Amino acid sequence: MFVERIKTEGLAQLSYLIGDGSEAAVIDPRRDCEVYAQMARERGCRITHIFETHRNEDLVSGAPILAIMTGASVHHGPNAAGTVVYADTVCEGDQFAIGNLCLKVLETPGHTDDSLSFAIYDGSYGEGAVGVFTGDALFVGDVGRTDFYPERAREVAGKLYDSLQKIVALGDQTNLYPAHGAGSVCGNKMADRDFSTIGYERHNNPMLQFDRREAFVQAKLEEHHNQPPYFRVMERINLVGAAPASPLLTPRVLDMPSFDGVAGRAVLLDVRGISAFLGAHVPGSLALPVGMIAAFAGWYLDEHEELILIADSATQAEAAARNLTRIGYDHLLGYLNTAMPGWAAAGRPFRSVPVIDAQEVKTRIGNKRENWVLLDVRDRGEISEGIIKGAETIYVGKLPEQLDRLAKDRNYTVMCASGARATIAASVLLRAGFHNVDVFLGSMGAWRAAGGEVVEPS
């Protein structure tokens, strides 16, 4: 018997290849799913089943694609708010034999109505569950969010509590295999490791310490999560099934004449690091570093928009294309094949974004600088822990829809926890015609380190 974990960086998504003997199954495959077939071949296995723990909101499922590649059947839970056209419906108590491995279906709604967990048993050794694939119901250090049905918030939080009791009842010996790890938007406070057991979580996971259902429900009702618009797109795509991703994910190279021919109809996406963008960037480009694409592209990009990447290398462009493809952005026209010094040497215009430190922020506050705004783009949970006095707050993802709140003739210093999201926000402002923008580099971390005063938000 084997369990292989496949981690998708950026999305912090965890999928699994499991099997025994010559048969294997995949849990929650990603869209670029050749990796599972390759791993199975290396083990001398044939993939016979594909299981989905729930209809994902944050990535495109690879299940229908992998099914075509392998001939495997796909299995999904009931109550998916639509028909998952490429899958059979499985329910509580259904069982599947994969060699000596027995997989049993548990209905564990709460995060979503169609949520399933899959307990696995070793038919040749012992009686208790060896492991459980919990989807987004139970994580290492946290549990799933329950805000996808706001009109039924109390009901679904209670369902998750009941589902967690069912999972915990599998026993302390059970290995935990969640669908996401730390960094995912599907939970709040996951531990920064991908392994645990039910016993360890039962003793240490804060959300498993509630001995009353109502107390757990209330805690879930007080949580706040952001929902990017692309979540709705993912839900729709994952009912009907996505087309396969291109096997060649490195976008085509654009020299400057080629770039000029298509730039007018595309979004320019600068996927370099924030320091590179701040130092020099193509006017009108949106800063979205490779490692932040999964978390923030869905706030700014429409699924039908054509994209041009600005990258430091083919490797970086490929990584960006892969991250975009995994969340449904397929219309990549290419990437600009020149570094910014080359762009400038060709006489092309470029922009830079000034950066300031904590001392300069203190000076501006102390001098009550006129027509100046400190714009904090952290999320509501971070804001609740304190802000710099006088700062205005707009979450970075919601900035495009709230630009009308901001006067273009004012000076803006954008801040977050470190400066990364602030750089994205600065690029949004610049693209919208704001001219006087700089970034507080280091942001809240630097402010606290410098002894700056933090106050409660009004």
Coordinates of C-alpha atoms in Angstrom, one line a residue:
M1 CA 0.0 0.0 0.0
F2 CA 1.3 3.5 -0.8
V3 CA 0.1 7.1 -0.4
E4 CA 2.0 9.7 -2.5
R5 CA 1.3 13.4 -1.8
I6 CA 1.5 15.9 -4.7
K7 CA 1.7 19.6 -3.6
T8 CA 0.8 22.4 -5.9
E9 CA 2.7 25.4 -4.8
G10 CA 1.0 28.8 -4.9
L11 CA -2.4 27.2 -4.4
A12 CA -1.1 25.2 -1.5
Q13 CA -3.3 22.4 -2.8
L14 CA -2.6 18.8 -1.9
S15 CA -3.6 15.8 -4.0
Y16 CA -2.8 12.2 -3.7
L17 CA -2.0 9.1 -5.6
I18 CA -2.9 6.0 -3.5
G19 CA -2.8 2.3 -4.4
D20 CA -1.9 -1.3 -3.7
G21 CA -0.5 -3.8 -6.1
S22 CA -1.2 -2.9 -9.7
E23 CA -4.2 -0.6 -9.0
A24 CA -4.2 3.1 -8.0
A25 CA -6.5 5.9 -7.4
V26 CA -6.2 9.7 -7.4
I27 CA -7.7 12.1 -4.9
D28 CA -8.4 15.7 -6.0
P29 CA -6.2 15.9 -9.1
R30 CA -5.2 19.3 -10.4
R31 CA -5.7 20.4 -14.0
D32 CA -2.2 19.7 -15.3
C33 CA -2.6 16.1 -14.4
E34 CA 0.1 14.3 -16.3
V35 CA 2.1 13.9 -13.1
Y36 CA -0.4 11.3 -11.7
A37 CA -0.2 9.1 -14.8
Q38 CA 3.6 9.3 -14.8
M39 CA 3.8 8.4 -11.1
A40 CA 1.4 5.5 -11.6
R41 CA 3.5 4.2 -14.5
E42 CA 6.7 4.4 -12.5
R43 CA 5.0 2.2 -9.8
G44 CA 3.7 -0.2 -12.4
C45 CA 0.1 0.8 -11.5
R46 CA -3.1 1.5 -13.5
I47 CA -5.3 4.4 -12.2
T48 CA -8.8 2.9 -11.9
H49 CA -10.6 5.5 -9.8
I50 CA -10.6 9.3 -9.3
F51 CA -12.2 10.8 -6.2
E52 CA -13.1 14.4 -5.6
T53 CA -13.6 15.5 -2.0
H54 CA -15.7 18.5 -3.1
R55 CA -16.4 20.9 -5.9
N56 CA -13.4 23.2 -5.7
E57 CA -13.7 27.0 -5.6
D58 CA -10.0 27.9 -5.9
L59 CA -8.7 25.7 -8.7
V60 CA -9.8 23.9 -11.9
S61 CA -10.3 20.2 -11.3
G62 CA -8.2 17.8 -13.4
A63 CA -10.6 14.9 -12.8
P64 CA -12.4 14.8 -16.1
I65 CA -9.1 15.3 -18.0
L66 CA -7.3 12.5 -16.1
A67 CA -10.4 10.2 -16.6
I68 CA -9.9 10.6 -20.4
M69 CA -6.2 10.0 -20.1
T70 CA -6.6 6.8 -18.0
G71 CA -10.1 5.4 -18.5
A72 CA -10.7 5.7 -14.7
S73 CA -14.1 6.5 -13.3
V74 CA -14.7 9.7 -11.4
H75 CA -16.6 9.9 -8.1
H76 CA -18.1 13.0 -6.5
G77 CA -20.4 13.6 -3.6
P78 CA -24.2 14.4 -3.6
N79 CA -25.6 17.9 -3.3
A80 CA -23.1 19.7 -5.6
A81 CA -25.5 22.5 -6.4
G82 CA -25.7 21.2 -9.9
T83 CA -24.8 18.1 -11.9
V84 CA -21.1 17.2 -12.0
V85 CA -21.5 15.8 -15.6
Y86 CA -18.2 13.9 -15.6
A87 CA -18.7 12.0 -12.3
D88 CA -20.7 9.3 -10.7
T89 CA -22.3 10.3 -7.3
V90 CA -21.2 8.3 -4.3
C91 CA -22.7 8.5 -0.8
E92 CA -22.1 7.5 2.8
G93 CA -21.0 3.9 3.2
D94 CA -19.9 3.3 -0.4
Q95 CA -16.7 1.2 -0.6
F96 CA -14.0 0.7 -3.2
A97 CA -11.3 -2.0 -3.3
I98 CA -8.0 -1.0 -4.7
G99 CA -5.8 -4.1 -4.2
N100 CA -5.9 -4.8 -0.4
L101 CA -6.7 -1.2 0.2
C102 CA -10.4 -0.5 1.1
L103 CA -11.6 3.1 0.6
K104 CA -14.9 4.0 2.5
V105 CA -16.9 7.1 1.7
L106 CA -17.9 9.5 4.5
E107 CA -20.3 12.4 3.8
T108 CA -18.8 15.4 5.6
P109 CA -20.7 18.5 4.6
G110 CA -20.1 22.0 6.1
H111 CA -17.3 23.5 4.0
T112 CA -19.5 22.7 1.0
D113 CA -22.7 20.7 0.8
D114 CA -21.1 18.0 -1.4
S115 CA -18.0 17.5 0.8
L116 CA -16.8 14.0 1.2
S117 CA -14.0 12.4 3.2
F118 CA -12.4 9.1 2.3
A119 CA -11.2 6.7 5.0
I120 CA -8.7 4.0 3.9
Y121 CA -8.2 0.6 5.5
D122 CA -5.5 -2.0 5.1
G123 CA -7.4 -5.2 4.4
S124 CA -4.4 -7.4 5.3
Y125 CA -3.5 -5.7 8.6
G126 CA -5.7 -4.4 11.5
E127 CA -9.2 -3.1 11.6
G128 CA -8.9 0.7 12.2
A129 CA -8.6 3.3 9.6
V130 CA -5.0 3.9 8.3
G131 CA -5.7 7.3 7.0
V132 CA -8.4 9.7 5.9
F133 CA -8.6 12.2 3.1
T134 CA -10.6 15.1 4.5
G135 CA -10.8 17.5 1.6
D136 CA -11.4 21.0 3.1
A137 CA -13.3 19.7 6.2
L138 CA -10.3 19.2 8.4
F139 CA -6.8 20.7 7.9
V140 CA -3.6 20.5 9.9
G141 CA -4.2 23.1 12.6
D142 CA -7.5 24.4 11.3
V143 CA -10.9 23.4 9.7
G144 CA -12.6 24.5 6.6
R145 CA -14.3 27.8 6.0
T146 CA -18.1 27.8 6.1
D147 CA -19.0 31.1 4.4
F148 CA -20.1 29.9 0.9
Y149 CA -23.7 29.8 1.9
P150 CA -24.2 33.1 3.8
E151 CA -28.0 32.6 3.9
R152 CA -27.4 29.3 5.8
A153 CA -24.4 30.3 7.8
R154 CA -25.4 28.8 11.1
E155 CA -26.7 25.6 9.5
V156 CA -23.6 24.8 7.6
A157 CA -21.3 25.7 10.5
G158 CA -23.3 23.1 12.5
K159 CA -22.9 20.6 9.8
L160 CA -19.2 21.0 9.8
Y161 CA -19.1 20.4 13.5
D162 CA -21.0 17.2 13.1
S163 CA -18.7 16.1 10.2
L164 CA -15.6 16.7 12.3
Q165 CA -17.0 14.4 15.0
K166 CA -17.4 11.7 12.4
I167 CA -13.8 12.2 11.2
V168 CA -12.4 12.2 14.7
A169 CA -14.3 9.0 15.5
L170 CA -12.0 7.2 13.1
G171 CA -9.5 7.0 15.9
D172 CA -6.2 8.7 16.9
Q173 CA -4.1 6.3 14.8
T174 CA -5.6 7.7 11.6
N175 CA -3.2 9.7 9.4
L176 CA -4.7 13.0 8.2
Y177 CA -4.5 13.9 4.5
P178 CA -6.2 17.3 3.8
A179 CA -6.7 18.9 0.4
H180 CA -4.9 22.1 1.3
G181 CA -1.9 23.3 3.4
A182 CA -0.7 26.5 4.8
G183 CA -1.1 29.5 2.5
S184 CA -4.4 28.3 1.0
V185 CA -7.4 30.7 0.9
C186 CA -9.6 27.8 2.2
G187 CA -8.6 28.2 5.8
N188 CA -7.3 30.8 8.2
K189 CA -4.6 29.4 10.5
M190 CA -3.3 26.1 9.1
A191 CA 0.0 24.8 10.5
D192 CA 3.0 25.1 8.2
R193 CA 3.3 21.3 7.6
D194 CA 1.4 18.8 5.5
F195 CA 1.4 15.8 7.9
S196 CA -0.5 15.0 11.1
T197 CA -2.8 12.4 12.7
I198 CA -6.3 12.6 14.0
G199 CA -4.9 12.1 17.5
Y200 CA -2.6 15.0 17.2
E201 CA -5.3 17.3 15.8
R202 CA -7.8 16.2 18.5
H203 CA -5.4 17.4 21.2
N204 CA -3.9 20.4 19.4
N205 CA -6.1 21.8 16.7
P206 CA -7.9 24.9 18.2
M207 CA -11.1 24.2 16.3
L208 CA -11.4 20.7 17.7
Q209 CA -11.3 21.9 21.3
F210 CA -15.0 23.0 21.4
D211 CA -17.0 20.7 23.6
R212 CA -20.3 22.4 22.6
R213 CA -21.7 22.5 19.1
E214 CA -23.1 26.0 19.6
A215 CA -19.7 27.4 20.7
F216 CA -18.1 26.0 17.5
V217 CA -20.9 27.5 15.4
Q218 CA -20.4 30.9 16.9
A219 CA -16.7 30.8 16.4
K220 CA -17.3 30.1 12.7
L221 CA -19.8 32.8 12.4
E222 CA -17.3 35.3 13.6
E223 CA -14.7 34.4 11.0
H224 CA -14.1 36.6 7.9
H225 CA -12.9 35.3 4.6
N226 CA -12.5 37.0 1.3
Q227 CA -14.2 35.5 -1.8
P228 CA -12.5 36.5 -5.1
P229 CA -15.0 36.8 -8.0
Y230 CA -13.2 33.8 -9.8
F231 CA -14.6 31.4 -7.2
R232 CA -17.9 31.5 -9.0
V233 CA -16.0 30.8 -12.3
M234 CA -14.3 27.8 -10.7
E235 CA -17.6 26.4 -9.4
R236 CA -19.1 26.6 -12.9
I237 CA -16.2 25.1 -14.6
N238 CA -16.0 22.3 -12.1
L239 CA -19.5 21.2 -12.9
V240 CA -19.0 20.8 -16.6
G241 CA -15.3 20.0 -16.6
A242 CA -12.4 22.0 -18.1
A243 CA -10.5 21.3 -21.3
P244 CA -7.0 19.9 -20.9
A245 CA -4.2 22.4 -20.3
S246 CA -1.7 22.9 -23.1
P247 CA 1.1 20.4 -22.7
L248 CA 3.5 23.3 -23.6
L249 CA 3.0 25.9 -20.9
T250 CA 5.9 28.1 -21.7
P251 CA 4.2 31.1 -23.5
R252 CA 5.6 32.1 -26.9
V253 CA 8.3 34.6 -26.9
L254 CA 7.4 38.2 -28.0
D255 CA 10.1 40.5 -29.3
M256 CA 9.3 44.2 -29.3
P257 CA 7.6 44.3 -32.7
S258 CA 5.4 41.3 -31.8
F259 CA 4.7 42.8 -28.4
D260 CA 3.6 46.1 -30.1
G261 CA 1.2 44.2 -32.3
V262 CA -0.8 42.6 -29.5
A263 CA -0.2 44.8 -26.4
G264 CA -3.2 47.1 -27.1
R265 CA -5.7 44.3 -26.6
A266 CA -4.2 42.5 -23.7
V267 CA -3.6 42.9 -20.0
L268 CA 0.1 43.3 -19.2
L269 CA 0.9 41.1 -16.3
D270 CA 4.3 41.7 -14.6
V271 CA 5.1 38.5 -12.8
R272 CA 8.6 39.5 -11.6
G273 CA 9.4 40.1 -8.0
I274 CA 8.1 43.2 -6.3
S275 CA 11.6 44.8 -6.1
A276 CA 11.9 44.5 -9.9
F277 CA 8.5 46.0 -10.5
L278 CA 9.1 48.9 -8.1
G279 CA 12.5 49.6 -9.8
A280 CA 11.2 49.8 -13.3
H281 CA 8.1 48.5 -15.1
V282 CA 6.2 48.9 -18.4
P283 CA 3.6 51.6 -17.9
G284 CA 0.1 50.2 -17.5
S285 CA 1.2 46.8 -16.3
L286 CA -0.3 45.0 -13.3
A287 CA 2.2 43.7 -10.7
L288 CA 1.4 40.1 -9.8
P289 CA 4.5 38.1 -8.8
V290 CA 4.5 34.4 -9.7
G291 CA 4.0 33.3 -6.1
M292 CA 1.0 35.6 -5.6
I293 CA -0.9 34.7 -8.8
A294 CA -3.0 32.0 -7.2
A295 CA -4.2 34.2 -4.4
F296 CA -4.8 37.5 -6.3
A297 CA -5.3 36.9 -10.1
G298 CA -8.9 36.1 -9.4
W299 CA -9.5 39.6 -8.1
Y300 CA -8.3 41.4 -11.2
L301 CA -8.5 39.3 -14.3
D302 CA -11.6 38.1 -16.3
E303 CA -11.4 34.5 -17.5
H304 CA -11.8 35.7 -21.2
E305 CA -9.1 38.4 -21.1
E306 CA -6.0 38.0 -23.2
L307 CA -2.7 38.3 -21.2
I308 CA 0.9 39.2 -21.9
L309 CA 3.4 38.3 -19.3
I310 CA 6.4 40.4 -18.4
A311 CA 9.0 38.0 -16.9
D312 CA 12.7 37.8 -16.2
S313 CA 13.1 34.4 -18.0
A314 CA 11.3 31.6 -19.8
T315 CA 11.4 29.6 -16.6
Q316 CA 9.5 32.4 -14.7
A317 CA 7.1 32.8 -17.6
E318 CA 6.3 29.1 -17.6
A319 CA 5.7 29.1 -13.8
A320 CA 3.3 32.0 -14.2
A321 CA 1.5 30.3 -17.1
R322 CA 1.2 27.1 -15.1
N323 CA -0.3 29.0 -12.1
L324 CA -2.7 30.9 -14.3
T325 CA -3.8 27.7 -16.1
R326 CA -4.6 25.9 -12.8
I327 CA -7.2 28.6 -12.1
G328 CA -8.7 28.9 -15.5
Y329 CA -6.8 31.6 -17.3
D330 CA -5.9 30.2 -20.7
H331 CA -5.6 33.2 -23.1
L332 CA -1.9 33.9 -22.9
L333 CA -0.5 35.7 -26.0
G334 CA 3.1 35.3 -24.9
Y335 CA 5.8 36.9 -22.7
L336 CA 8.0 39.9 -23.4
N337 CA 11.5 38.6 -24.0
T338 CA 13.5 41.5 -22.7
A339 CA 14.7 42.7 -19.3
M340 CA 13.8 46.2 -18.3
P341 CA 17.3 47.6 -19.1
G342 CA 16.8 46.3 -22.6
W343 CA 13.4 47.9 -22.7
A344 CA 14.8 51.3 -21.6
A345 CA 17.8 51.0 -23.9
A346 CA 15.4 50.7 -26.8
G347 CA 14.0 54.1 -25.9
R348 CA 10.8 52.7 -24.4
P349 CA 9.1 54.5 -21.6
F350 CA 9.1 52.9 -18.1
R351 CA 7.9 53.8 -14.7
S352 CA 9.2 53.2 -11.2
V353 CA 7.5 53.4 -7.8
P354 CA 9.2 55.3 -5.0
V355 CA 9.5 53.5 -1.7
I356 CA 9.6 54.9 1.8
D357 CA 10.5 53.6 5.2
A358 CA 9.0 53.7 8.7
Q359 CA 10.8 56.9 9.6
E360 CA 9.4 58.8 6.6
V361 CA 5.9 57.6 7.5
K362 CA 6.4 58.9 11.0
T363 CA 7.6 62.2 9.6
R364 CA 4.6 62.6 7.3
I365 CA 2.2 61.8 10.1
G366 CA 4.0 64.2 12.5
N367 CA 4.0 67.0 10.0
K368 CA 0.4 66.3 9.1
R369 CA 1.3 66.4 5.5
E370 CA -1.4 67.9 3.4
N371 CA -3.2 66.0 0.7
W372 CA -1.5 62.7 1.8
V373 CA -3.2 59.4 2.4
L374 CA -1.8 56.3 4.1
L375 CA -3.7 53.5 2.4
D376 CA -3.7 50.1 4.3
V377 CA -4.7 47.2 2.0
R378 CA -4.5 44.4 4.5
D379 CA -7.6 42.2 5.1
R380 CA -10.2 42.7 7.8
G381 CA -8.7 40.2 10.2
E382 CA -5.3 41.9 10.1
I383 CA -6.9 45.4 10.3
S384 CA -8.8 44.3 13.5
E385 CA -5.4 43.7 15.2
G386 CA -4.5 47.3 14.8
I387 CA -3.7 50.0 12.2
I388 CA -1.5 53.1 12.0
K389 CA -3.5 56.1 13.2
G390 CA -5.2 57.9 10.4
A391 CA -4.8 55.2 7.8
E392 CA -7.6 54.5 5.3
T393 CA -8.4 50.9 4.7
I394 CA -9.4 49.1 1.5
Y395 CA -8.6 45.4 1.0
V396 CA -6.2 44.9 -1.9
G397 CA -8.5 42.6 -3.8
K398 CA -11.4 45.0 -3.5
L399 CA -9.5 48.1 -4.6
P400 CA -10.6 48.1 -8.3
E401 CA -14.2 48.3 -7.3
Q402 CA -13.6 51.1 -4.7
L403 CA -11.4 53.4 -6.7
D404 CA -14.3 55.9 -6.7
R405 CA -13.6 56.5 -3.0
L406 CA -10.2 57.9 -3.8
A407 CA -9.4 61.3 -5.3
K408 CA -6.8 61.2 -8.0
D409 CA -5.2 64.5 -7.0
R410 CA -4.1 63.2 -3.6
N411 CA -0.8 61.5 -2.7
Y412 CA -1.0 57.9 -1.7
T413 CA 1.4 55.7 0.3
V414 CA 0.2 52.1 0.1
M415 CA 1.0 49.6 2.9
C416 CA 0.2 46.1 3.9
A417 CA 2.0 43.6 6.2
S418 CA 5.3 43.6 4.3
G419 CA 5.1 45.6 1.1
A420 CA 4.1 42.8 -1.4
R421 CA 0.4 43.4 -1.5
A422 CA 1.1 47.1 -1.3
T423 CA 3.0 46.8 -4.6
I424 CA 0.1 45.1 -6.3
A425 CA -2.2 47.8 -5.0
A426 CA 0.2 50.5 -6.2
S427 CA 0.1 49.0 -9.7
V428 CA -3.7 49.0 -9.6
L429 CA -3.7 52.7 -8.7
L430 CA -1.2 53.6 -11.4
R431 CA -3.2 51.6 -14.1
A432 CA -6.3 53.6 -13.1
G433 CA -4.6 57.0 -13.6
F434 CA -3.3 57.8 -10.2
H435 CA 0.1 59.5 -10.4
N436 CA 1.3 60.3 -6.9
V437 CA 1.8 56.8 -5.5
D438 CA 4.5 55.3 -3.3
V439 CA 4.9 52.1 -1.3
F440 CA 5.8 51.8 2.4
L441 CA 8.3 49.0 2.1
G442 CA 8.3 46.7 5.1
S443 CA 4.9 48.1 6.1
M444 CA 3.4 46.9 9.3
G445 CA 6.4 44.8 10.2
A446 CA 8.7 47.7 9.8
W447 CA 6.3 50.0 11.7
R448 CA 6.2 47.8 14.7
A449 CA 9.9 47.2 14.7
A450 CA 10.4 51.0 14.7
G451 CA 8.2 51.4 17.7
G452 CA 5.4 53.0 15.8
E453 CA 2.0 53.4 17.5
V454 CA -0.7 51.0 16.6
V455 CA -4.4 51.8 17.3
E456 CA -7.7 50.0 17.1
P457 CA -9.6 50.7 13.8
S458 CA -12.5 53.1 14.2

